[in-house]
Coordinates of C-alpha atoms in Angstrom, one line a residue:
X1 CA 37.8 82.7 77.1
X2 CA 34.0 81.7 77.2
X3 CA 33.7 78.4 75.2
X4 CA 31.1 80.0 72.6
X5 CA 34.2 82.6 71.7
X6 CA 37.2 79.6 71.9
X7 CA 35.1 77.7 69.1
X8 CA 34.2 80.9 66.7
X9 CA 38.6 81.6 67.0
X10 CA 39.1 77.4 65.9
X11 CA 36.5 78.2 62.6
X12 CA 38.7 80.6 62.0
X13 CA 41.9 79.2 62.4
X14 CA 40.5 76.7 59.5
X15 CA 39.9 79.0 57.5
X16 CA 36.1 79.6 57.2
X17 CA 34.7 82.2 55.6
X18 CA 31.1 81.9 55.6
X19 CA 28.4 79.7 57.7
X20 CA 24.9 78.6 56.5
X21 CA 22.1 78.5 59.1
X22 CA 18.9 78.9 61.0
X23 CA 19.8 79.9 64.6
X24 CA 17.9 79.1 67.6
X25 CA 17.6 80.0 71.6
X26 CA 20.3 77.4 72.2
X27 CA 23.0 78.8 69.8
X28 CA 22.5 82.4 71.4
X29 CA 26.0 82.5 72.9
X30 CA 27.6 81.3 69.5
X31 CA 25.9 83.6 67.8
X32 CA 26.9 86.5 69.9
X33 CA 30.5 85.4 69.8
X34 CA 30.2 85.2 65.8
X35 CA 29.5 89.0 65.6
X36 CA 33.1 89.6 66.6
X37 CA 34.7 87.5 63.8
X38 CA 35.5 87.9 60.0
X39 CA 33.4 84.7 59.7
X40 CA 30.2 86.1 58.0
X41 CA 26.9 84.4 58.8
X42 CA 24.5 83.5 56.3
X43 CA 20.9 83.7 57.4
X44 CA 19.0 80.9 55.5
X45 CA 15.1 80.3 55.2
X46 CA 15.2 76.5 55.9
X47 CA 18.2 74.1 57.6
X48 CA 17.9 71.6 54.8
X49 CA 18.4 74.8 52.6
X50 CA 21.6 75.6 54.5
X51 CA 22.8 72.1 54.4
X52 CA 22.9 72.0 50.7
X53 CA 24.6 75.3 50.4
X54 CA 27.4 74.0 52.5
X55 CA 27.5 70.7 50.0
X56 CA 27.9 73.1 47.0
X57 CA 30.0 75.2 48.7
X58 CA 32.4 72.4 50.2
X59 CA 32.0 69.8 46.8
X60 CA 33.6 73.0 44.9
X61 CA 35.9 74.3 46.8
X62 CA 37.5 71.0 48.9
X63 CA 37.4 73.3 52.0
X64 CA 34.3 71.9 54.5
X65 CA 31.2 73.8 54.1
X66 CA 29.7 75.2 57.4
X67 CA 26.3 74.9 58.3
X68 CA 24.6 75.5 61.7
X69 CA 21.0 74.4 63.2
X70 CA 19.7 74.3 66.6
X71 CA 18.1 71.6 68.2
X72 CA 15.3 69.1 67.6
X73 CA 13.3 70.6 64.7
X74 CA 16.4 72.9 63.4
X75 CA 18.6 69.3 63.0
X76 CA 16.2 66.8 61.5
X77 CA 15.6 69.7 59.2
X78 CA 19.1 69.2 58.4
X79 CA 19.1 65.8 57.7
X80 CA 18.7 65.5 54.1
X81 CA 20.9 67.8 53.6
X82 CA 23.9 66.1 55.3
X83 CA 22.9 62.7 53.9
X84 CA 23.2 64.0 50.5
X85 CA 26.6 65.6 51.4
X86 CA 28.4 62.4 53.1
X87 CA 26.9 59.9 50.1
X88 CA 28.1 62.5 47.5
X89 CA 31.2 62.9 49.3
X90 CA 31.4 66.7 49.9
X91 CA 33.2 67.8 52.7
X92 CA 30.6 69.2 54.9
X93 CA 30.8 70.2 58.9
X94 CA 27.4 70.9 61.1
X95 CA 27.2 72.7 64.0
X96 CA 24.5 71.8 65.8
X97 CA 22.8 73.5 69.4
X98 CA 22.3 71.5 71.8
X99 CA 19.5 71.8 75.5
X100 CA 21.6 72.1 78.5
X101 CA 23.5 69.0 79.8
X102 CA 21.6 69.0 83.1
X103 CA 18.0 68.0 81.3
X104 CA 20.0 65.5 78.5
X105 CA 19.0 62.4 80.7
X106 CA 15.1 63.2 81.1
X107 CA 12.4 64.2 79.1
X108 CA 12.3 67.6 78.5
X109 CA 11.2 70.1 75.6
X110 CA 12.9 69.2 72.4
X111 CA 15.5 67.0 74.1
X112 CA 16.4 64.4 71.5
X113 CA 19.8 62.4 70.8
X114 CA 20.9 64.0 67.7
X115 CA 24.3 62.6 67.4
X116 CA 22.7 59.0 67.8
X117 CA 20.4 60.7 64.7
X118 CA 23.4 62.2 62.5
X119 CA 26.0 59.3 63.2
X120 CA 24.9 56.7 60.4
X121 CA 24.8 59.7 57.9
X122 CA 28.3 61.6 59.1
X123 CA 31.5 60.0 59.2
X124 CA 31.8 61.1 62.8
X125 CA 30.0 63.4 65.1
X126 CA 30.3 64.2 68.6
X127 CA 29.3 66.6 71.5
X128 CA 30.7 69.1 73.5
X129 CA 31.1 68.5 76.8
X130 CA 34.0 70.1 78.1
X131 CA 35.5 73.7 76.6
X132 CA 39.1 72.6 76.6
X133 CA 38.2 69.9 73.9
X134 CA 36.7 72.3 71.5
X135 CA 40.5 72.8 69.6
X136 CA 40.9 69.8 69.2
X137 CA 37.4 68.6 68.3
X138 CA 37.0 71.4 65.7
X139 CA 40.2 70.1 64.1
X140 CA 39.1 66.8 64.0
X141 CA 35.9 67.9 62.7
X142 CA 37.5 69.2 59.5
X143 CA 40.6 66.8 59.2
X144 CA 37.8 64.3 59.0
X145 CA 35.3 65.9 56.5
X146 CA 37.8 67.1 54.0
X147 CA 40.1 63.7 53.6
X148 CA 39.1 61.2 51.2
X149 CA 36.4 60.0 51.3
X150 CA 35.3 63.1 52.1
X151 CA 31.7 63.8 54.0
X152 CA 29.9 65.2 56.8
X153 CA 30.7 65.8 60.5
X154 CA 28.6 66.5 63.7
X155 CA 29.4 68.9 66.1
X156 CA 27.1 69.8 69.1
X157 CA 27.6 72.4 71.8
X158 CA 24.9 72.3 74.5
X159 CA 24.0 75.6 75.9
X160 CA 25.6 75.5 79.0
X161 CA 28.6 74.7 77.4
X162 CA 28.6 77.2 75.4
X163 CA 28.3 79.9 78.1
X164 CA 31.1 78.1 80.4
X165 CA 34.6 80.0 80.8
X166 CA 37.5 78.0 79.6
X167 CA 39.5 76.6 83.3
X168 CA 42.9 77.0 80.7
X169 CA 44.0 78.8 77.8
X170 CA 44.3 75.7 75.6
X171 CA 45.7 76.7 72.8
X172 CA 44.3 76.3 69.1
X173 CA 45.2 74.0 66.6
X174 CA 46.3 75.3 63.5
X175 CA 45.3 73.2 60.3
X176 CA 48.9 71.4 59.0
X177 CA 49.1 70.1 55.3
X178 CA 48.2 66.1 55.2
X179 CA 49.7 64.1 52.6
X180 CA 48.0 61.4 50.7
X181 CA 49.3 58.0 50.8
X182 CA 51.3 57.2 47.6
X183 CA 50.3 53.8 45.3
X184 CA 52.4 50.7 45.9
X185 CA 55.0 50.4 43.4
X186 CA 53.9 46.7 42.8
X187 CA 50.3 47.6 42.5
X188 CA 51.0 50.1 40.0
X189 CA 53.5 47.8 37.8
X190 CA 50.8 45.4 37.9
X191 CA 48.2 48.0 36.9
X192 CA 50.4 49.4 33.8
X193 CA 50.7 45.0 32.6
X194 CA 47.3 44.6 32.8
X195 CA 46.7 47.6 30.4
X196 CA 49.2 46.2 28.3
X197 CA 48.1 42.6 27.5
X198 CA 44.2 44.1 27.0
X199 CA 42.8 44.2 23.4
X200 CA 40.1 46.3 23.9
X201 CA 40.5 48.7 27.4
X202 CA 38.1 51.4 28.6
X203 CA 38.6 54.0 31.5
X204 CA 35.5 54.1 33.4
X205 CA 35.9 58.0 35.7
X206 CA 34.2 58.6 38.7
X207 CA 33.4 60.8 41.2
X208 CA 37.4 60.5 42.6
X209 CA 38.7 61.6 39.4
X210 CA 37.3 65.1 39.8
X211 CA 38.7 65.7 42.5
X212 CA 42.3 66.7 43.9
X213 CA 43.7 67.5 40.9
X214 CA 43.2 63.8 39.4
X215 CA 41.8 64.8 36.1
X216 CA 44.8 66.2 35.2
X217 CA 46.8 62.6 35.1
X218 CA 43.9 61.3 33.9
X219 CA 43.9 63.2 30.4
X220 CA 47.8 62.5 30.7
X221 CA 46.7 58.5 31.0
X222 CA 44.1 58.8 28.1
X223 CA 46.4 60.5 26.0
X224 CA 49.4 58.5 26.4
X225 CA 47.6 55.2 26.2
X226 CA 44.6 56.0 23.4
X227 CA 42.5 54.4 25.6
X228 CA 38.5 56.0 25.4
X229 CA 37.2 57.7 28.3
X230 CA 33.6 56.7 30.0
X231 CA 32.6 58.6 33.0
X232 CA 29.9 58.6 35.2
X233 CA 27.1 61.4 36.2
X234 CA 29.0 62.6 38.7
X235 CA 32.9 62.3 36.9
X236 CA 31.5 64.8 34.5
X237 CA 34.9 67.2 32.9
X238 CA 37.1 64.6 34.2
X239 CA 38.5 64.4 30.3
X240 CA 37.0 67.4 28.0
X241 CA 33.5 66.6 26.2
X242 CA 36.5 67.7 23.3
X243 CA 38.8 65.4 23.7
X244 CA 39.2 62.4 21.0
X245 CA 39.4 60.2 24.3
X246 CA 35.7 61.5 25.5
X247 CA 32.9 58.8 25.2
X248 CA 30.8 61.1 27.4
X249 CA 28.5 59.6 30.2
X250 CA 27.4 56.1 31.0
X251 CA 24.1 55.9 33.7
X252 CA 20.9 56.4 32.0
X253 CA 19.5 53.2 31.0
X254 CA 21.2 49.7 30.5
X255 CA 21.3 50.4 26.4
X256 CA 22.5 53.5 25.1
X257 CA 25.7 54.1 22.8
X258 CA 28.2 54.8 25.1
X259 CA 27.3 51.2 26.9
X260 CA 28.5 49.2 24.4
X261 CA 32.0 50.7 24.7
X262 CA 31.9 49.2 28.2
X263 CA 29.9 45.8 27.3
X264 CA 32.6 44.7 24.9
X265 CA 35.6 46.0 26.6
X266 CA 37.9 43.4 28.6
X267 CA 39.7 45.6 30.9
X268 CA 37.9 48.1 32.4
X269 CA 39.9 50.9 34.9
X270 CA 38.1 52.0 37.2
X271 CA 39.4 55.3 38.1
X272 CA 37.7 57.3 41.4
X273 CA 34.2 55.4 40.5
X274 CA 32.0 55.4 43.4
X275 CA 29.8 52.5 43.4
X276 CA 27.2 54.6 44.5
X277 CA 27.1 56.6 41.5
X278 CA 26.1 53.4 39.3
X279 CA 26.3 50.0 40.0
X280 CA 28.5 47.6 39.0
X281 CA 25.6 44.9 37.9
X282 CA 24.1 47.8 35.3
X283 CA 27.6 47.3 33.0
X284 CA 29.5 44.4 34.6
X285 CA 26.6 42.0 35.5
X286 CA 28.3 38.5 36.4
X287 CA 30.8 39.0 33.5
X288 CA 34.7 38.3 33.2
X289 CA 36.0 41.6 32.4
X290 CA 39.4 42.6 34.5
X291 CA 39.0 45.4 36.7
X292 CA 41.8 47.4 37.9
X293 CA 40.5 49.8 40.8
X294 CA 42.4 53.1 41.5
X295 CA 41.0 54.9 44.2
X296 CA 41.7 56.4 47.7
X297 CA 39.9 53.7 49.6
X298 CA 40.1 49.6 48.3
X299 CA 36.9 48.6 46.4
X300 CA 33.7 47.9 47.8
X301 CA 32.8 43.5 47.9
X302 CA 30.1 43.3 45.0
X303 CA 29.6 40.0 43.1
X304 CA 29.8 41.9 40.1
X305 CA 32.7 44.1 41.0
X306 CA 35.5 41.5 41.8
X307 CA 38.8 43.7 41.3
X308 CA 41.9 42.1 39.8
X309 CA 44.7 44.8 40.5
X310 CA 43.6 47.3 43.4
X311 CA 45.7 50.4 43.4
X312 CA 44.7 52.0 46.7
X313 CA 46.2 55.8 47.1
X314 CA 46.1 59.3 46.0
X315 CA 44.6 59.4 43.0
X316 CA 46.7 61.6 41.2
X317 CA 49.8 60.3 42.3
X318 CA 48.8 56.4 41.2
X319 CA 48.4 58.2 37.5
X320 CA 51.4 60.0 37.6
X321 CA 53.1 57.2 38.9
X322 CA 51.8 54.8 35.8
X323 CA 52.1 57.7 33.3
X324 CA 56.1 57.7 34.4
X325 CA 56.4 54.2 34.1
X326 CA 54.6 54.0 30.3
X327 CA 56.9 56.5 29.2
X328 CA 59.7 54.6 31.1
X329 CA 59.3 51.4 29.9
X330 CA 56.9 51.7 26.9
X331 CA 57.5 55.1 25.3
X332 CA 58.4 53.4 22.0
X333 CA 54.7 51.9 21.6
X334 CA 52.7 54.9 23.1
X335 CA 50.0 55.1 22.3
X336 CA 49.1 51.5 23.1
X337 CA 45.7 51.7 21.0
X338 CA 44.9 54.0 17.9
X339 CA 42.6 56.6 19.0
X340 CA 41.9 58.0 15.0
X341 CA 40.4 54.8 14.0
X342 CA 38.2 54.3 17.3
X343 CA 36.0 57.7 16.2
X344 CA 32.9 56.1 14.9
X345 CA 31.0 55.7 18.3
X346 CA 32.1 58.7 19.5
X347 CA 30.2 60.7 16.7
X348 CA 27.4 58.7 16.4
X349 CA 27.1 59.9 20.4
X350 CA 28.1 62.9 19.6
X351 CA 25.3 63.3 16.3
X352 CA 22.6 61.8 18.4
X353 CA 23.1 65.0 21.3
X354 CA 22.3 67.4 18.3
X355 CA 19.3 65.5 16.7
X356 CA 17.4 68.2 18.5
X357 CA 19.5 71.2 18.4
X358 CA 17.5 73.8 15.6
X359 CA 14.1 72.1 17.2
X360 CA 11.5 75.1 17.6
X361 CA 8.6 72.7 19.1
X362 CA 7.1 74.0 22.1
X363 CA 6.9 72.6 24.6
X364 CA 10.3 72.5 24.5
X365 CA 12.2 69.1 23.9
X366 CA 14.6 69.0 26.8
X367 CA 17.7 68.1 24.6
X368 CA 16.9 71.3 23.2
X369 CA 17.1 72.8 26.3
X370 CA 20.0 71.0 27.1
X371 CA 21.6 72.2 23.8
X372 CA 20.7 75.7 24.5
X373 CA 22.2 76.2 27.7
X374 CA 25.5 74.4 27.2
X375 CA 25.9 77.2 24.0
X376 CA 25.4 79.6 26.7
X377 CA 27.3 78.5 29.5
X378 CA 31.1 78.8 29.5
X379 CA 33.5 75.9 29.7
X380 CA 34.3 77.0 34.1
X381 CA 30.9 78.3 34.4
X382 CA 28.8 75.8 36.6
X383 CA 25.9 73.7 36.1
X384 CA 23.7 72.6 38.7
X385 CA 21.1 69.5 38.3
X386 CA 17.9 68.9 40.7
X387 CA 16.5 65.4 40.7
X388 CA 14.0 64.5 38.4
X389 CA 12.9 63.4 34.5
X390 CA 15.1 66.4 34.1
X391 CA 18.9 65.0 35.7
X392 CA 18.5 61.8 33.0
X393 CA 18.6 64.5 30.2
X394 CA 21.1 66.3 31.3
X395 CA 23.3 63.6 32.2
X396 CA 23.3 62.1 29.2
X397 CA 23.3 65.2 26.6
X398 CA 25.1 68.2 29.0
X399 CA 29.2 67.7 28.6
X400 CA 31.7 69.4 30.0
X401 CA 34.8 71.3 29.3
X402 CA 36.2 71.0 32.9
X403 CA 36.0 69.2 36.2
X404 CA 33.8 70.2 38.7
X405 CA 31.2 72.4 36.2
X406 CA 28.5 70.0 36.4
X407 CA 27.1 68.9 40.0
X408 CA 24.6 66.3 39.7
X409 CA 23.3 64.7 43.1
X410 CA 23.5 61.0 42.1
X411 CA 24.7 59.6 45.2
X412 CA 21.9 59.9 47.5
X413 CA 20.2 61.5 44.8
X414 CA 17.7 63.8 46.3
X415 CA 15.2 66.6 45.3
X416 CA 15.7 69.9 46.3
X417 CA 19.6 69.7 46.0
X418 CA 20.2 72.0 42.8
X419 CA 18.8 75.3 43.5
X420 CA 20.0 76.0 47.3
X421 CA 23.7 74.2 46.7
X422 CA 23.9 76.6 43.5
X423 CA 23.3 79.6 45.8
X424 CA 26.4 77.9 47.8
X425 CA 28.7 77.5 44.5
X426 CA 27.9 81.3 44.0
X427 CA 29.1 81.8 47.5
X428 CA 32.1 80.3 46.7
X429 CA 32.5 81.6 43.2
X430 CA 31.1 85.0 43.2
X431 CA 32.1 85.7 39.3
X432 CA 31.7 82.6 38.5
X433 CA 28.1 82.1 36.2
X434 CA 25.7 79.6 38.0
X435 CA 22.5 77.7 37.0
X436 CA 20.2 75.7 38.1
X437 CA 18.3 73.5 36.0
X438 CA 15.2 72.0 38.5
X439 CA 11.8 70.3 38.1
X440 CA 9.1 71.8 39.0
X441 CA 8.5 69.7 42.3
X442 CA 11.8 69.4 43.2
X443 CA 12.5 73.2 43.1
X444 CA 9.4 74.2 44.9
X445 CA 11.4 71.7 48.1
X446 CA 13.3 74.8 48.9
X447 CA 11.3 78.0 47.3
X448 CA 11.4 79.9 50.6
X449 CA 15.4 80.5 50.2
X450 CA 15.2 82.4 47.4
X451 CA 14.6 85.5 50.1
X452 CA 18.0 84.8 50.7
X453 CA 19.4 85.1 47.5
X454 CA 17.7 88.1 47.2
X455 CA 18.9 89.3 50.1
X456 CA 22.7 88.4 49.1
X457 CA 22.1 90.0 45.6
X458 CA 22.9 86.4 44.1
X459 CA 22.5 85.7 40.2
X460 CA 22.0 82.4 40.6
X461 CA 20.0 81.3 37.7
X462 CA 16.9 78.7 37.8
X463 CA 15.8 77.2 35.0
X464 CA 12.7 75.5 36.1
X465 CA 11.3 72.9 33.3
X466 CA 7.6 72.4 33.8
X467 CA 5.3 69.1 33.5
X468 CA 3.4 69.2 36.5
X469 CA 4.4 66.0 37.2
X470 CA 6.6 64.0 39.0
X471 CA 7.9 62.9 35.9
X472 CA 11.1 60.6 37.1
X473 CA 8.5 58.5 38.9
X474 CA 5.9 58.5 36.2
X475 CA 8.8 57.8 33.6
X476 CA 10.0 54.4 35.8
X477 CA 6.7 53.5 36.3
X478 CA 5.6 53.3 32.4
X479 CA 8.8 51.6 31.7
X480 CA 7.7 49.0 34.5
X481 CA 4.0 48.7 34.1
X482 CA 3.9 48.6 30.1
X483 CA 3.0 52.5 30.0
X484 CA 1.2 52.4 32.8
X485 CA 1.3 54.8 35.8
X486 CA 0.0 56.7 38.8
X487 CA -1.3 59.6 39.7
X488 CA 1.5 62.2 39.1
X489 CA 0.2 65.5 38.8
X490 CA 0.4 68.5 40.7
X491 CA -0.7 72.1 39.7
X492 CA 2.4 75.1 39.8
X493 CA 2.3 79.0 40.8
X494 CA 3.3 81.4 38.4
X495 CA 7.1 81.3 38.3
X496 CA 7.5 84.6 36.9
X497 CA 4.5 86.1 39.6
X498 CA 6.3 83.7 42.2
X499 CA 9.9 85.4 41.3
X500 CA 8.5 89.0 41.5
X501 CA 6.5 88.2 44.8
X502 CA 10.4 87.9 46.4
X503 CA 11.6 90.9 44.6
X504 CA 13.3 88.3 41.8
X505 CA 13.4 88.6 38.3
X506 CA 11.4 85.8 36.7
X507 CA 10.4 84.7 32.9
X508 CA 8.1 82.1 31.6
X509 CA 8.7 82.0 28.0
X510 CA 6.2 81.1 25.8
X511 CA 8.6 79.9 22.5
X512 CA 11.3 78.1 22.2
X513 CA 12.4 81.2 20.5
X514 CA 12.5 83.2 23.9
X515 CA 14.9 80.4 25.9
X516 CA 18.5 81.5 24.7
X517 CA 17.6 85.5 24.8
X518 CA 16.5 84.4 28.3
X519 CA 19.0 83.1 29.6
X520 CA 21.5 85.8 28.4
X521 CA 19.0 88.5 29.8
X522 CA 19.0 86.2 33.4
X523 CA 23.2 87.1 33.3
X524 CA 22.7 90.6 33.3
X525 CA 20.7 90.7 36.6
X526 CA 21.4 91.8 40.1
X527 CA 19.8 89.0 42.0
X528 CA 18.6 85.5 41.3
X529 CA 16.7 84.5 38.1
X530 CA 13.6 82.1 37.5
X531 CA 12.8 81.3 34.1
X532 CA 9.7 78.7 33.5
X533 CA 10.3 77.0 30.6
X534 CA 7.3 73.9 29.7
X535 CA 8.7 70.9 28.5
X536 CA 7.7 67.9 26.6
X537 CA 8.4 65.0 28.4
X538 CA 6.7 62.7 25.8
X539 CA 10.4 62.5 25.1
X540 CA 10.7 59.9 27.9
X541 CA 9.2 57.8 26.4
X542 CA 10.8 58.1 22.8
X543 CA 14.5 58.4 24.3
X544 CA 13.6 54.5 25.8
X545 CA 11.9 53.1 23.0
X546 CA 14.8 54.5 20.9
X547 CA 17.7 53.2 22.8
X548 CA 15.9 50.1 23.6
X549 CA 16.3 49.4 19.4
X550 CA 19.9 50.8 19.1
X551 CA 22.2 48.3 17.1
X552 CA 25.5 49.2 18.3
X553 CA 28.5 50.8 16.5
X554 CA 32.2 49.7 18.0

């Protein structure tokens, strides 16, 4: 068969059900040979837009989101995308076109060395050069991108090779089931001592513990141990923001509550944290704590992350593995540590998130905002959060029922991120509520795809809080420069006008009265939602000089 055709019948031997993509002259033959397949092709506005729907759609599902670009422009368009999906480990596999292989070694129009581009931000990428390799390159492709850590890869089929006839019938490779590697029965013994002989342990959850099914030992762990339960913007739902165990989210600033849980603990487990979620030196700065890491790849070298017990494996399995050996060996003193009488710092957290909650000040606050929409959204519905003023807020004040409901792009942390990779959760969850909560500069990034969601019918809901600002970088640089800062502003369209212009329904409220009804009103639509909602981000300001005076409660 024609090479074009032998790669659309690998896709779908893996199992993929949807691309995201801008085509181009040199992806013609693919294409073509994608009208014959179940596979269904989603036409996107912009190639970073399609990139970040294939993050959403693979950080939600575990299965590789697909994304496609031609050449030159159509990959470096791609770019930010992809970074964001290897840093924030979503399995993610490009497709990229390719000129012809007889002008790749001159100058010639849009000839560029794209793999050479993608490799530092992919954990492998390659091109085509031969159609009897395409099984087993496409296997590779996603055996790569979906184990841990999982992230981007790169394939690239140059025209030509697209268009040649296989000289075989080589035959496909069907996906087979890997296993994880299991923990070392010695690491996890000394894991389980270690948590013994501590006075005052904490769990510290990570990005890892969200995913393959870890956060289901990992409640098991909390609850047989009493230990408390600190996770990190991206380990959101790893323990339930209901759970006794639940000290709720560490990562805005050096001094807020939940940091003195880790400040004065002297073991710390470190379960799935990804030290590019939050460094090390922001809670463990030179200090003597005991670490124990548990995570599918051995810790990072960081001065101020020196590991005592490394339990390298499956995640799930290391848990299960030390929950049988407390109730094993130590079933007559579970729980180690008396959760009832540890309850004081968890209310005063909990107290401080709904300071705000009956606030009718307009602009709206945005822990009101906050508030609001976690009352409306269900525990599995999903939360998206662009990067911003707007992420710190709702890292700190939105909790979560379940793993997996709250994607926050704190890896590679980029703009943009929330409202295109909710319009991939939606693909992947069709019945499944979405939001988007986005800054007004970061959701204008990818404003064009919103033709698409139109298109698809998507209810994809975008709050949009507006300072017209960049208020992240105005908010640093007051905290740096003694209040001082740079010129920030911008000025914005109408949202609601904007939302209309694409055939969207759109809302900019005018009281904070009008936020709840609009949200419940965006729900009941056939196609994705804008709502406008001004916000006070004097509160920046306040929230620093506030938890810059805390006394802390243990």
């Amino acid at each position: 068969m024609k090479a074009s055709d032998l790669f659309v019948r690998c896709l779908e031997a893996e199992g993929v059900e949807k691309i995201f993509g801008v085509p181009g002259e040199e992806n013609a033959d693919f294409m073509i040979s994608l009208m014959d397949s179940p596979i269904e092709f989603v036409l996107c506005r912009h190639e970073q837009a399609a990139a970040f729907m294939a993050d959403g759609y693979g950080r939600l599902t575990g299965k590789a989101g697909v994304c496609l670009a031609t050449l030159g422009p159509g990959v470096t368009n791609l770019v930010t995308g992809l970074a964001d999906a290897n840093m924030d480990r979503a399995p993610t596999v490009a497709i990229i076109g390719q000129a012809s292989t007889g002008r790749l070694h001159k100058e010639s129009h849009q000839n560029m060395d794209s793999i050479g581009m993608l490799r530092p931000i992919s954990k492998w990428a390659h091109s085509i050069y031969k159609p009897e390799t395409i099984p087993e390159m496409v296997r590779k492709a996603f055996k790569v991108a979906e184990q841990e850590k999982p992230g981007v890869t790169v394939l690239e089929l140059p025209e030509d090779i697209a268009k040649e006839e296989a000289t075989s019938a080589p035959s496909i490779i069907e996906p087979r089931k890997t296993r994880r590697a299991a923990a070392d029965h010695k690491a996890v013994k000394a894991a389980v001592e270690a948590i013994i002989t501590a006075k005052k342990p904490i769990i510290l959850s990570g990005n890892g513990a969200v995913r393959k099914r870890a956060s289901n030992q990992l409640r098991l762990l909390a609850e047989k141990t009493g230990i408390r339960v600190v996770n990190t913007f991206m380990g959101k739902g790893a323990v339930s923001r209901s759970d006794p165990h639940c000290l709720y989210t560490i990562g805005l600033q050096g001094q807020d509550h939940v940091n003195a849980a880790l400040y004065n603990a002297d073991l710390v487990i470190a379960i799935g944290y990804d030290l590019v979620e939050y460094a090390p030196k922001l809670w463990n700065k030179k200090t003597k704590k005991t670490i124990i890491h548990i995570d599918f790849w051995p810790a990072e070298i960081d001065e101020d992350y020196i590991v005592d017990v490394e339990v390298v494996s499956d995640v799930a399995d290391a848990l299960w593995q030390m929950n049988q050996l407390f109730d094993n060996k130590y079933k007559d003193k579970l729980p180690l540590f008396e959760i009832s009488n540890k309850q004081k710092l968890r209310e005063t957290i909990s107290n401080d998130f709904a300071m705000e909650k009956d606030d009718k000040s307009f602009p709206m606050k945005p822990q009101k905002v906050l508030w609001d929409i976690r009352e409306i959204l269900g525990p599995s519905d999903i939360l998206l959060s662009d990067v911003g003023a707007h992420k710190m807020w709702v890292a700190r004040y939105y909790q979560c029922d379940e793993p997996n409901t709250c994607l926050i792009s704190n890896g590679f942390c980029t703009m943009g991120f929330a409202f295109p990779a909710g319009m991939g959760a939606k693909f992947a969850f069709p019945d499944t509520r979405v939001l988007a909560v986005c800054g007004d500069a970061g959701f204008l990034m990818n404003v064009q795809d919103i033709e698409t969601a139109v298109r698809h019918k998507l209810n994809i809901v975008t709050v949009i809080l507006m300072d017209g600002e960049y208020g992240l970088i105005k908010w640093k640089q007051q905290n740096q420069f003694d209040g001082k800062h740079s010129d920030l502003e911008f000025n914005n369209p109408d949202f609601a006008m904007l939302a209309e212009s694409f055939g969207a329904w759109g809302k900019v409220i005018s009281s904070a009265d009008e936020f709840k009804p609009a949200l419940e009103e965006a729900f009941k639509q056939n196609g994705p939602v804008l709502i406008g909602v001004p916000i006070d981000y004097a509160e920046n300001m306040k929230l620093t000089k506030r938890l810059g005076e805390l006394q802390f409660t243990i």
